[in-house]
């Protein structure tokens, strides 16, 4: 059986066994079909049934989370943890609290996480979890009671050497703090390494807040440099105004680029003089206001309602940092028509598969999320190292390790793409580089 037949066979079976799980099936399809040349070159992977094994989670934990709201009413949510693959180290990946969370979403995110974590070069396996609980509009006490109820089941399955969750959408420093406190109460211990994204005064890492945005720009800079282009003086369009967007704007500006946009789910700002980050941080981090308020401080800027129009703004580099699916085929066509040189994904899956094809066919340099936004989880792994050593690195030490990691991710993905005949296609390259490391470890471990 050749690589293509094997992939088709495995995928058909995955489709049958996971019917209806669209997000998960899309993610598996995207990865598996890019691996065909690797399988042709390594028939031992086929013989060892590697794809059948890597597409099946090692363990899926699904549990009831009952809690009491401020009115005394009992609420019941669903909790999930997918422990996908531990060939490289403890399962690692965030917890998402959002009404859309279901088994398909956590399996898709967990599957992607295997390869993203492998690309960081650090000893972490892949996992993901969460709940359909929505923290928006809940009181602090309700969030605390929910986090405690969630942890009262999850604690049985996690630990510094087993599974180390972190935050994701809806899970920030507040939720991590409540879950961390309750885990250690249940265990009568002080296991700092059980969660990452912790506060600085109880085991968090300097540089974690900035890591995804900074790492994204380090990756983008390297991708441009490798193609003889400098980020300096380039016009950059960034979407979003949350954690990833803010630190991407900061680093891109420091490196001499001009970032002229940012957005929230209501609309976007265009500031031809370059976005004033202090104004954005004051609105979003201090007042938790809307991006439209930027005009109160910078009256010369422009505000446009709606979020898709941001991709009509002419730029050299586009960096989506808001949410999944924000660049569709037509937005991608507009970007290409307007001469975009590079696109790097800060958010998870911001470009649809059709949009990615438009970029690749248009010869745009394209950094997929799996590679370009891996700085966050890489820094989480550095937090685990510091917790194990019971020691803290300085901001500059963490930042310089992050920069090395992002540079390596770019070149490992690029070299894999070239080696397997994909040229400059970093989407395929990142899948291949991430896969080979996990596959080699799985081969060494035997059938387990
Ligand atoms: P935040 O919640 O801090 O920020 C998200 C931002 O995007 C908010 O400003 C939000 O605005 C805005 N937004 C949401 N929907 C839209 C939309 N349709 N159009 C324009 N703006 C929108 O999240 P993060 O910055 O942490 O995460 C952003 C993305 O990056 C997510 O996909 C996340 O999974 C991914 N990611 C994050 C990592 C991290 O370390 N934080 C690591 C790796 C990936 P509003 O206020 O209106 O909701």
PDB file of N, CA and C in Angstrom, residues 126-220:
ATOM      1  N   UNK A 126       0.298  16.273  23.585  1.00  0.00           N
ATOM      2  CA  UNK A 126      -0.832  17.113  23.184  1.00  0.00           C
ATOM      3  C   UNK A 126      -2.111  16.776  23.917  1.00  0.00           C
ATOM      4  N   UNK A 127      -2.828  17.799  24.363  1.00  0.00           N
ATOM      5  CA  UNK A 127      -4.126  17.607  25.004  1.00  0.00           C
ATOM      6  C   UNK A 127      -4.925  18.891  24.933  1.00  0.00           C
ATOM      7  N   UNK A 128      -6.170  18.844  25.297  1.00  0.00           N
ATOM      8  CA  UNK A 128      -7.007  20.042  25.314  1.00  0.00           C
ATOM      9  C   UNK A 128      -8.260  19.711  26.117  1.00  0.00           C
ATOM     10  N   UNK A 129      -8.910  20.730  26.636  1.00  0.00           N
ATOM     11  CA  UNK A 129     -10.113  20.445  27.407  1.00  0.00           C
ATOM     12  C   UNK A 129     -10.967  21.667  27.574  1.00  0.00           C
ATOM     13  N   UNK A 130     -11.970  21.551  28.419  1.00  0.00           N
ATOM     14  CA  UNK A 130     -12.808  22.712  28.655  1.00  0.00           C
ATOM     15  C   UNK A 130     -14.214  22.338  29.057  1.00  0.00           C
ATOM     16  N   UNK A 131     -15.076  23.327  28.889  1.00  0.00           N
ATOM     17  CA  UNK A 131     -16.467  23.145  29.298  1.00  0.00           C
ATOM     18  C   UNK A 131     -17.354  24.080  28.492  1.00  0.00           C
ATOM     19  N   UNK A 132     -18.652  23.732  28.421  1.00  0.00           N
ATOM     20  CA  UNK A 132     -19.599  24.625  27.748  1.00  0.00           C
ATOM     21  C   UNK A 132     -20.093  25.734  28.688  1.00  0.00           C
ATOM     22  N   UNK A 133     -19.435  25.884  29.814  1.00  0.00           N
ATOM     23  CA  UNK A 133     -19.732  26.981  30.763  1.00  0.00           C
ATOM     24  C   UNK A 133     -19.310  28.311  30.127  1.00  0.00           C
ATOM     25  N   UNK A 134     -20.168  29.364  30.316  1.00  0.00           N
ATOM     26  CA  UNK A 134     -19.835  30.676  29.762  1.00  0.00           C
ATOM     27  C   UNK A 134     -19.553  31.657  30.910  1.00  0.00           C
ATOM     28  N   UNK A 135     -18.278  32.047  31.105  1.00  0.00           N
ATOM     29  CA  UNK A 135     -17.964  32.937  32.237  1.00  0.00           C
ATOM     30  C   UNK A 135     -18.513  34.353  32.057  1.00  0.00           C
ATOM     31  N   UNK A 136     -18.876  34.710  30.792  1.00  0.00           N
ATOM     32  CA  UNK A 136     -19.386  36.080  30.556  1.00  0.00           C
ATOM     33  C   UNK A 136     -20.672  36.307  31.345  1.00  0.00           C
ATOM     34  N   UNK A 137     -20.717  37.409  32.082  1.00  0.00           N
ATOM     35  CA  UNK A 137     -21.927  37.767  32.830  1.00  0.00           C
ATOM     36  C   UNK A 137     -22.072  37.042  34.157  1.00  0.00           C
ATOM     37  N   UNK A 138     -21.129  36.172  34.508  1.00  0.00           N
ATOM     38  CA  UNK A 138     -21.204  35.465  35.799  1.00  0.00           C
ATOM     39  C   UNK A 138     -20.467  36.286  36.865  1.00  0.00           C
ATOM     40  N   UNK A 139     -20.924  36.164  38.097  1.00  0.00           N
ATOM     41  CA  UNK A 139     -20.230  36.871  39.182  1.00  0.00           C
ATOM     42  C   UNK A 139     -18.921  36.137  39.484  1.00  0.00           C
ATOM     43  N   UNK A 140     -18.050  36.825  40.206  1.00  0.00           N
ATOM     44  CA  UNK A 140     -16.779  36.208  40.614  1.00  0.00           C
ATOM     45  C   UNK A 140     -17.008  34.924  41.414  1.00  0.00           C
ATOM     46  N   UNK A 141     -18.003  34.990  42.311  1.00  0.00           N
ATOM     47  CA  UNK A 141     -18.290  33.819  43.148  1.00  0.00           C
ATOM     48  C   UNK A 141     -18.809  32.653  42.316  1.00  0.00           C
ATOM     49  N   UNK A 142     -19.607  32.968  41.301  1.00  0.00           N
ATOM     50  CA  UNK A 142     -20.111  31.892  40.435  1.00  0.00           C
ATOM     51  C   UNK A 142     -18.954  31.249  39.660  1.00  0.00           C
ATOM     52  N   UNK A 143     -18.060  32.104  39.147  1.00  0.00           N
ATOM     53  CA  UNK A 143     -16.904  31.569  38.412  1.00  0.00           C
ATOM     54  C   UNK A 143     -16.067  30.693  39.344  1.00  0.00           C
ATOM     55  N   UNK A 144     -15.877  31.153  40.572  1.00  0.00           N
ATOM     56  CA  UNK A 144     -15.081  30.357  41.518  1.00  0.00           C
ATOM     57  C   UNK A 144     -15.760  29.016  41.800  1.00  0.00           C
ATOM     58  N   UNK A 145     -17.061  29.040  42.043  1.00  0.00           N
ATOM     59  CA  UNK A 145     -17.763  27.772  42.353  1.00  0.00           C
ATOM     60  C   UNK A 145     -17.716  26.830  41.154  1.00  0.00           C
ATOM     61  N   UNK A 146     -17.857  27.390  39.947  1.00  0.00           N
ATOM     62  CA  UNK A 146     -17.772  26.526  38.767  1.00  0.00           C
ATOM     63  C   UNK A 146     -16.370  25.914  38.659  1.00  0.00           C
ATOM     64  N   UNK A 147     -15.329  26.761  38.778  1.00  0.00           N
ATOM     65  CA  UNK A 147     -13.946  26.261  38.642  1.00  0.00           C
ATOM     66  C   UNK A 147     -13.662  25.160  39.672  1.00  0.00           C
ATOM     67  N   UNK A 148     -14.190  25.327  40.890  1.00  0.00           N
ATOM     68  CA  UNK A 148     -13.956  24.313  41.925  1.00  0.00           C
ATOM     69  C   UNK A 148     -14.682  23.013  41.578  1.00  0.00           C
ATOM     70  N   UNK A 149     -15.929  23.152  41.075  1.00  0.00           N
ATOM     71  CA  UNK A 149     -16.685  21.948  40.705  1.00  0.00           C
ATOM     72  C   UNK A 149     -15.984  21.227  39.548  1.00  0.00           C
ATOM     73  N   UNK A 150     -15.484  22.007  38.601  1.00  0.00           N
ATOM     74  CA  UNK A 150     -14.781  21.440  37.431  1.00  0.00           C
ATOM     75  C   UNK A 150     -13.525  20.693  37.905  1.00  0.00           C
ATOM     76  N   UNK A 151     -12.779  21.344  38.797  1.00  0.00           N
ATOM     77  CA  UNK A 151     -11.523  20.737  39.252  1.00  0.00           C
ATOM     78  C   UNK A 151     -11.768  19.536  40.164  1.00  0.00           C
ATOM     79  N   UNK A 152     -12.928  19.497  40.850  1.00  0.00           N
ATOM     80  CA  UNK A 152     -13.172  18.380  41.772  1.00  0.00           C
ATOM     81  C   UNK A 152     -13.246  17.050  41.019  1.00  0.00           C
ATOM     82  N   UNK A 153     -13.436  17.082  39.707  1.00  0.00           N
ATOM     83  CA  UNK A 153     -13.366  15.859  38.905  1.00  0.00           C
ATOM     84  C   UNK A 153     -12.042  15.780  38.137  1.00  0.00           C
ATOM     85  N   UNK A 154     -11.642  16.919  37.534  1.00  0.00           N
ATOM     86  CA  UNK A 154     -10.453  16.894  36.671  1.00  0.00           C
ATOM     87  C   UNK A 154      -9.170  16.534  37.436  1.00  0.00           C
ATOM     88  N   UNK A 155      -9.118  16.856  38.743  1.00  0.00           N
ATOM     89  CA  UNK A 155      -7.862  16.675  39.492  1.00  0.00           C
ATOM     90  C   UNK A 155      -7.385  15.221  39.491  1.00  0.00           C
ATOM     91  N   UNK A 156      -8.332  14.294  39.288  1.00  0.00           N
ATOM     92  CA  UNK A 156      -7.966  12.867  39.313  1.00  0.00           C
ATOM     93  C   UNK A 156      -7.075  12.496  38.143  1.00  0.00           C
ATOM     94  N   UNK A 157      -7.119  13.287  37.085  1.00  0.00           N
ATOM     95  CA  UNK A 157      -6.468  12.888  35.829  1.00  0.00           C
ATOM     96  C   UNK A 157      -5.263  13.734  35.459  1.00  0.00           C
ATOM     97  N   UNK A 158      -4.973  14.809  36.234  1.00  0.00           N
ATOM     98  CA  UNK A 158      -3.874  15.693  35.840  1.00  0.00           C
ATOM     99  C   UNK A 158      -2.765  15.700  36.887  1.00  0.00           C
ATOM    100  N   UNK A 159      -1.632  16.303  36.565  1.00  0.00           N
ATOM    101  CA  UNK A 159      -0.501  16.381  37.484  1.00  0.00           C
ATOM    102  C   UNK A 159       0.723  16.828  36.707  1.00  0.00           C
ATOM    103  N   UNK A 160       1.759  17.326  37.393  1.00  0.00           N
ATOM    104  CA  UNK A 160       2.927  17.894  36.703  1.00  0.00           C
ATOM    105  C   UNK A 160       3.610  16.931  35.725  1.00  0.00           C
ATOM    106  N   UNK A 161       3.498  15.596  35.966  1.00  0.00           N
ATOM    107  CA  UNK A 161       4.120  14.651  35.030  1.00  0.00           C
ATOM    108  C   UNK A 161       3.089  13.949  34.168  1.00  0.00           C
ATOM    109  N   UNK A 162       1.800  14.219  34.403  1.00  0.00           N
ATOM    110  CA  UNK A 162       0.757  13.509  33.656  1.00  0.00           C
ATOM    111  C   UNK A 162       0.108  14.406  32.608  1.00  0.00           C
ATOM    112  N   UNK A 163      -0.408  15.525  33.059  1.00  0.00           N
ATOM    113  CA  UNK A 163      -1.205  16.378  32.175  1.00  0.00           C
ATOM    114  C   UNK A 163      -1.231  17.770  32.793  1.00  0.00           C
ATOM    115  N   UNK A 164      -0.812  18.765  32.011  1.00  0.00           N
ATOM    116  CA  UNK A 164      -0.650  20.128  32.539  1.00  0.00           C
ATOM    117  C   UNK A 164      -1.515  21.111  31.732  1.00  0.00           C
ATOM    118  N   UNK A 165      -2.757  21.333  32.153  1.00  0.00           N
ATOM    119  CA  UNK A 165      -3.612  22.281  31.426  1.00  0.00           C
ATOM    120  C   UNK A 165      -3.164  23.733  31.597  1.00  0.00           C
ATOM    121  N   UNK A 166      -3.711  24.611  30.746  1.00  0.00           N
ATOM    122  CA  UNK A 166      -3.432  26.047  30.817  1.00  0.00           C
ATOM    123  C   UNK A 166      -4.724  26.766  30.450  1.00  0.00           C
ATOM    124  N   UNK A 167      -4.662  28.066  30.184  1.00  0.00           N
ATOM    125  CA  UNK A 167      -5.854  28.813  29.798  1.00  0.00           C
ATOM    126  C   UNK A 167      -6.111  28.724  28.303  1.00  0.00           C
ATOM    127  N   UNK A 168      -7.249  29.204  27.890  1.00  0.00           N
ATOM    128  CA  UNK A 168      -7.601  29.394  26.477  1.00  0.00           C
ATOM    129  C   UNK A 168      -8.779  30.375  26.520  1.00  0.00           C
ATOM    130  N   UNK A 169      -9.603  30.403  25.508  1.00  0.00           N
ATOM    131  CA  UNK A 169     -10.738  31.328  25.501  1.00  0.00           C
ATOM    132  C   UNK A 169     -11.570  31.127  26.786  1.00  0.00           C
ATOM    133  N   UNK A 170     -11.855  32.207  27.477  1.00  0.00           N
ATOM    134  CA  UNK A 170     -12.683  32.153  28.689  1.00  0.00           C
ATOM    135  C   UNK A 170     -11.953  31.689  29.934  1.00  0.00           C
ATOM    136  N   UNK A 171     -10.697  31.322  29.793  1.00  0.00           N
ATOM    137  CA  UNK A 171      -9.912  30.889  30.960  1.00  0.00           C
ATOM    138  C   UNK A 171      -8.657  31.746  31.035  1.00  0.00           C
ATOM    139  N   UNK A 172      -8.690  32.727  31.909  1.00  0.00           N
ATOM    140  CA  UNK A 172      -7.548  33.625  32.099  1.00  0.00           C
ATOM    141  C   UNK A 172      -6.972  33.441  33.488  1.00  0.00           C
ATOM    142  N   UNK A 173      -6.243  34.464  33.957  1.00  0.00           N
ATOM    143  CA  UNK A 173      -5.532  34.374  35.235  1.00  0.00           C
ATOM    144  C   UNK A 173      -6.504  34.079  36.396  1.00  0.00           C
ATOM    145  N   UNK A 174      -7.715  34.676  36.346  1.00  0.00           N
ATOM    146  CA  UNK A 174      -8.667  34.467  37.445  1.00  0.00           C
ATOM    147  C   UNK A 174      -9.066  32.992  37.543  1.00  0.00           C
ATOM    148  N   UNK A 175      -9.433  32.391  36.402  1.00  0.00           N
ATOM    149  CA  UNK A 175      -9.898  30.998  36.416  1.00  0.00           C
ATOM    150  C   UNK A 175      -8.753  30.050  36.777  1.00  0.00           C
ATOM    151  N   UNK A 176      -7.551  30.326  36.215  1.00  0.00           N
ATOM    152  CA  UNK A 176      -6.391  29.478  36.536  1.00  0.00           C
ATOM    153  C   UNK A 176      -6.126  29.545  38.045  1.00  0.00           C
ATOM    154  N   UNK A 177      -6.212  30.738  38.621  1.00  0.00           N
ATOM    155  CA  UNK A 177      -5.991  30.900  40.068  1.00  0.00           C
ATOM    156  C   UNK A 177      -6.966  30.051  40.879  1.00  0.00           C
ATOM    157  N   UNK A 178      -8.257  30.101  40.541  1.00  0.00           N
ATOM    158  CA  UNK A 178      -9.256  29.325  41.291  1.00  0.00           C
ATOM    159  C   UNK A 178      -9.019  27.813  41.130  1.00  0.00           C
ATOM    160  N   UNK A 179      -8.697  27.394  39.913  1.00  0.00           N
ATOM    161  CA  UNK A 179      -8.503  25.948  39.690  1.00  0.00           C
ATOM    162  C   UNK A 179      -7.231  25.461  40.387  1.00  0.00           C
ATOM    163  N   UNK A 180      -6.196  26.299  40.349  1.00  0.00           N
ATOM    164  CA  UNK A 180      -4.923  25.940  40.978  1.00  0.00           C
ATOM    165  C   UNK A 180      -5.117  25.809  42.493  1.00  0.00           C
ATOM    166  N   UNK A 181      -5.808  26.786  43.082  1.00  0.00           N
ATOM    167  CA  UNK A 181      -6.047  26.752  44.528  1.00  0.00           C
ATOM    168  C   UNK A 181      -6.804  25.496  44.933  1.00  0.00           C
ATOM    169  N   UNK A 182      -7.811  25.121  44.144  1.00  0.00           N
ATOM    170  CA  UNK A 182      -8.644  23.980  44.524  1.00  0.00           C
ATOM    171  C   UNK A 182      -7.912  22.655  44.298  1.00  0.00           C
ATOM    172  N   UNK A 183      -7.141  22.575  43.236  1.00  0.00           N
ATOM    173  CA  UNK A 183      -6.354  21.353  42.984  1.00  0.00           C
ATOM    174  C   UNK A 183      -5.448  21.070  44.184  1.00  0.00           C
ATOM    175  N   UNK A 184      -4.737  22.107  44.629  1.00  0.00           N
ATOM    176  CA  UNK A 184      -3.777  21.895  45.717  1.00  0.00           C
ATOM    177  C   UNK A 184      -4.473  21.618  47.046  1.00  0.00           C
ATOM    178  N   UNK A 185      -5.680  22.156  47.213  1.00  0.00           N
ATOM    179  CA  UNK A 185      -6.444  21.822  48.433  1.00  0.00           C
ATOM    180  C   UNK A 185      -6.828  20.335  48.402  1.00  0.00           C
ATOM    181  N   UNK A 186      -7.337  19.883  47.237  1.00  0.00           N
ATOM    182  CA  UNK A 186      -7.752  18.481  47.123  1.00  0.00           C
ATOM    183  C   UNK A 186      -6.576  17.529  47.313  1.00  0.00           C
ATOM    184  N   UNK A 187      -5.403  17.936  46.847  1.00  0.00           N
ATOM    185  CA  UNK A 187      -4.238  17.053  46.903  1.00  0.00           C
ATOM    186  C   UNK A 187      -3.425  17.265  48.184  1.00  0.00           C
ATOM    187  N   UNK A 188      -3.794  18.240  49.005  1.00  0.00           N
ATOM    188  CA  UNK A 188      -3.002  18.622  50.183  1.00  0.00           C
ATOM    189  C   UNK A 188      -1.543  18.802  49.799  1.00  0.00           C
ATOM    190  N   UNK A 189      -1.318  19.574  48.736  1.00  0.00           N
ATOM    191  CA  UNK A 189       0.061  19.710  48.251  1.00  0.00           C
ATOM    192  C   UNK A 189       0.256  21.107  47.686  1.00  0.00           C
ATOM    193  N   UNK A 190       1.439  21.339  47.133  1.00  0.00           N
ATOM    194  CA  UNK A 190       1.682  22.594  46.443  1.00  0.00           C
ATOM    195  C   UNK A 190       2.431  22.268  45.160  1.00  0.00           C
ATOM    196  N   UNK A 191       1.677  21.736  44.204  1.00  0.00           N
ATOM    197  CA  UNK A 191       2.300  21.277  42.960  1.00  0.00           C
ATOM    198  C   UNK A 191       2.216  22.395  41.931  1.00  0.00           C
ATOM    199  N   UNK A 192       3.267  23.232  41.888  1.00  0.00           N
ATOM    200  CA  UNK A 192       3.221  24.389  40.994  1.00  0.00           C
ATOM    201  C   UNK A 192       3.085  23.988  39.533  1.00  0.00           C
ATOM    202  N   UNK A 193       3.705  22.855  39.181  1.00  0.00           N
ATOM    203  CA  UNK A 193       3.770  22.475  37.772  1.00  0.00           C
ATOM    204  C   UNK A 193       2.488  21.894  37.206  1.00  0.00           C
ATOM    205  N   UNK A 194       1.374  21.904  37.949  1.00  0.00           N
ATOM    206  CA  UNK A 194       0.165  21.241  37.455  1.00  0.00           C
ATOM    207  C   UNK A 194      -0.614  22.080  36.445  1.00  0.00           C
ATOM    208  N   UNK A 195      -0.459  23.403  36.509  1.00  0.00           N
ATOM    209  CA  UNK A 195      -1.138  24.286  35.553  1.00  0.00           C
ATOM    210  C   UNK A 195      -0.145  25.359  35.121  1.00  0.00           C
ATOM    211  N   UNK A 196      -0.296  25.898  33.911  1.00  0.00           N
ATOM    212  CA  UNK A 196       0.524  27.047  33.522  1.00  0.00           C
ATOM    213  C   UNK A 196      -0.372  28.240  33.225  1.00  0.00           C
ATOM    214  N   UNK A 197       0.298  29.421  33.119  1.00  0.00           N
ATOM    215  CA  UNK A 197      -0.471  30.656  32.977  1.00  0.00           C
ATOM    216  C   UNK A 197      -0.804  31.202  34.369  1.00  0.00           C
ATOM    217  N   UNK A 198      -0.014  30.768  35.370  1.00  0.00           N
ATOM    218  CA  UNK A 198      -0.271  31.180  36.758  1.00  0.00           C
ATOM    219  C   UNK A 198       0.188  32.628  36.983  1.00  0.00           C
ATOM    220  N   UNK A 199      -0.277  33.207  38.093  1.00  0.00           N
ATOM    221  CA  UNK A 199       0.178  34.538  38.488  1.00  0.00           C
ATOM    222  C   UNK A 199       1.674  34.504  38.823  1.00  0.00           C
ATOM    223  N   UNK A 200       2.336  35.667  38.631  1.00  0.00           N
ATOM    224  CA  UNK A 200       3.796  35.700  38.833  1.00  0.00           C
ATOM    225  C   UNK A 200       4.193  35.392  40.260  1.00  0.00           C
ATOM    226  N   UNK A 201       3.318  35.711  41.225  1.00  0.00           N
ATOM    227  CA  UNK A 201       3.704  35.483  42.619  1.00  0.00           C
ATOM    228  C   UNK A 201       3.435  34.062  43.115  1.00  0.00           C
ATOM    229  N   UNK A 202       2.908  33.195  42.277  1.00  0.00           N
ATOM    230  CA  UNK A 202       2.783  31.788  42.715  1.00  0.00           C
ATOM    231  C   UNK A 202       3.186  30.813  41.608  1.00  0.00           C
ATOM    232  N   UNK A 203       4.291  31.147  40.914  1.00  0.00           N
ATOM    233  CA  UNK A 203       4.859  30.159  39.982  1.00  0.00           C
ATOM    234  C   UNK A 203       4.686  30.468  38.513  1.00  0.00           C
ATOM    235  N   UNK A 204       4.107  31.621  38.179  1.00  0.00           N
ATOM    236  CA  UNK A 204       3.987  31.985  36.758  1.00  0.00           C
ATOM    237  C   UNK A 204       5.332  32.418  36.189  1.00  0.00           C
ATOM    238  N   UNK A 205       5.392  32.514  34.857  1.00  0.00           N
ATOM    239  CA  UNK A 205       6.660  32.883  34.210  1.00  0.00           C
ATOM    240  C   UNK A 205       6.592  34.298  33.659  1.00  0.00           C
ATOM    241  N   UNK A 206       7.668  35.054  33.869  1.00  0.00           N
ATOM    242  CA  UNK A 206       7.790  36.331  33.172  1.00  0.00           C
ATOM    243  C   UNK A 206       7.750  36.044  31.673  1.00  0.00           C
ATOM    244  N   UNK A 207       7.143  36.939  30.910  1.00  0.00           N
ATOM    245  CA  UNK A 207       7.140  36.770  29.454  1.00  0.00           C
ATOM    246  C   UNK A 207       5.984  35.954  28.925  1.00  0.00           C
ATOM    247  N   UNK A 208       5.212  35.270  29.790  1.00  0.00           N
ATOM    248  CA  UNK A 208       4.109  34.441  29.280  1.00  0.00           C
ATOM    249  C   UNK A 208       3.009  35.309  28.655  1.00  0.00           C
ATOM    250  N   UNK A 209       2.736  36.469  29.285  1.00  0.00           N
ATOM    251  CA  UNK A 209       1.678  37.339  28.759  1.00  0.00           C
ATOM    252  C   UNK A 209       2.000  37.789  27.342  1.00  0.00           C
ATOM    253  N   UNK A 210       3.267  38.093  27.096  1.00  0.00           N
ATOM    254  CA  UNK A 210       3.674  38.624  25.796  1.00  0.00           C
ATOM    255  C   UNK A 210       3.932  37.516  24.774  1.00  0.00           C
ATOM    256  N   UNK A 211       4.095  36.254  25.236  1.00  0.00           N
ATOM    257  CA  UNK A 211       4.727  35.213  24.417  1.00  0.00           C
ATOM    258  C   UNK A 211       4.059  34.935  23.070  1.00  0.00           C
ATOM    259  N   UNK A 212       2.734  34.861  23.036  1.00  0.00           N
ATOM    260  CA  UNK A 212       2.107  34.483  21.764  1.00  0.00           C
ATOM    261  C   UNK A 212       2.303  35.603  20.731  1.00  0.00           C
ATOM    262  N   UNK A 213       2.037  36.855  21.143  1.00  0.00           N
ATOM    263  CA  UNK A 213       2.180  37.992  20.221  1.00  0.00           C
ATOM    264  C   UNK A 213       3.634  38.218  19.807  1.00  0.00           C
ATOM    265  N   UNK A 214       4.533  38.193  20.774  1.00  0.00           N
ATOM    266  CA  UNK A 214       5.955  38.394  20.437  1.00  0.00           C
ATOM    267  C   UNK A 214       6.441  37.242  19.535  1.00  0.00           C
ATOM    268  N   UNK A 215       6.092  36.014  19.920  1.00  0.00           N
ATOM    269  CA  UNK A 215       6.546  34.848  19.159  1.00  0.00           C
ATOM    270  C   UNK A 215       6.048  34.908  17.722  1.00  0.00           C
ATOM    271  N   UNK A 216       4.813  35.362  17.567  1.00  0.00           N
ATOM    272  CA  UNK A 216       4.205  35.487  16.236  1.00  0.00           C
ATOM    273  C   UNK A 216       5.022  36.446  15.360  1.00  0.00           C
ATOM    274  N   UNK A 217       5.461  37.544  15.946  1.00  0.00           N
ATOM    275  CA  UNK A 217       6.227  38.521  15.159  1.00  0.00           C
ATOM    276  C   UNK A 217       7.659  38.003  14.917  1.00  0.00           C
ATOM    277  N   UNK A 218       8.235  37.297  15.892  1.00  0.00           N
ATOM    278  CA  UNK A 218       9.561  36.702  15.638  1.00  0.00           C
ATOM    279  C   UNK A 218       9.474  35.745  14.453  1.00  0.00           C
ATOM    280  N   UNK A 219       8.398  34.940  14.434  1.00  0.00           N
ATOM    281  CA  UNK A 219       8.199  33.984  13.335  1.00  0.00           C
ATOM    282  C   UNK A 219       8.042  34.731  12.007  1.00  0.00           C
ATOM    283  N   UNK A 220       7.203  35.774  12.005  1.00  0.00           N
ATOM    284  CA  UNK A 220       6.934  36.532  10.771  1.00  0.00           C
ATOM    285  C   UNK A 220       8.217  37.177  10.252  1.00  0.00           C
TER     286      UNK A 220
END
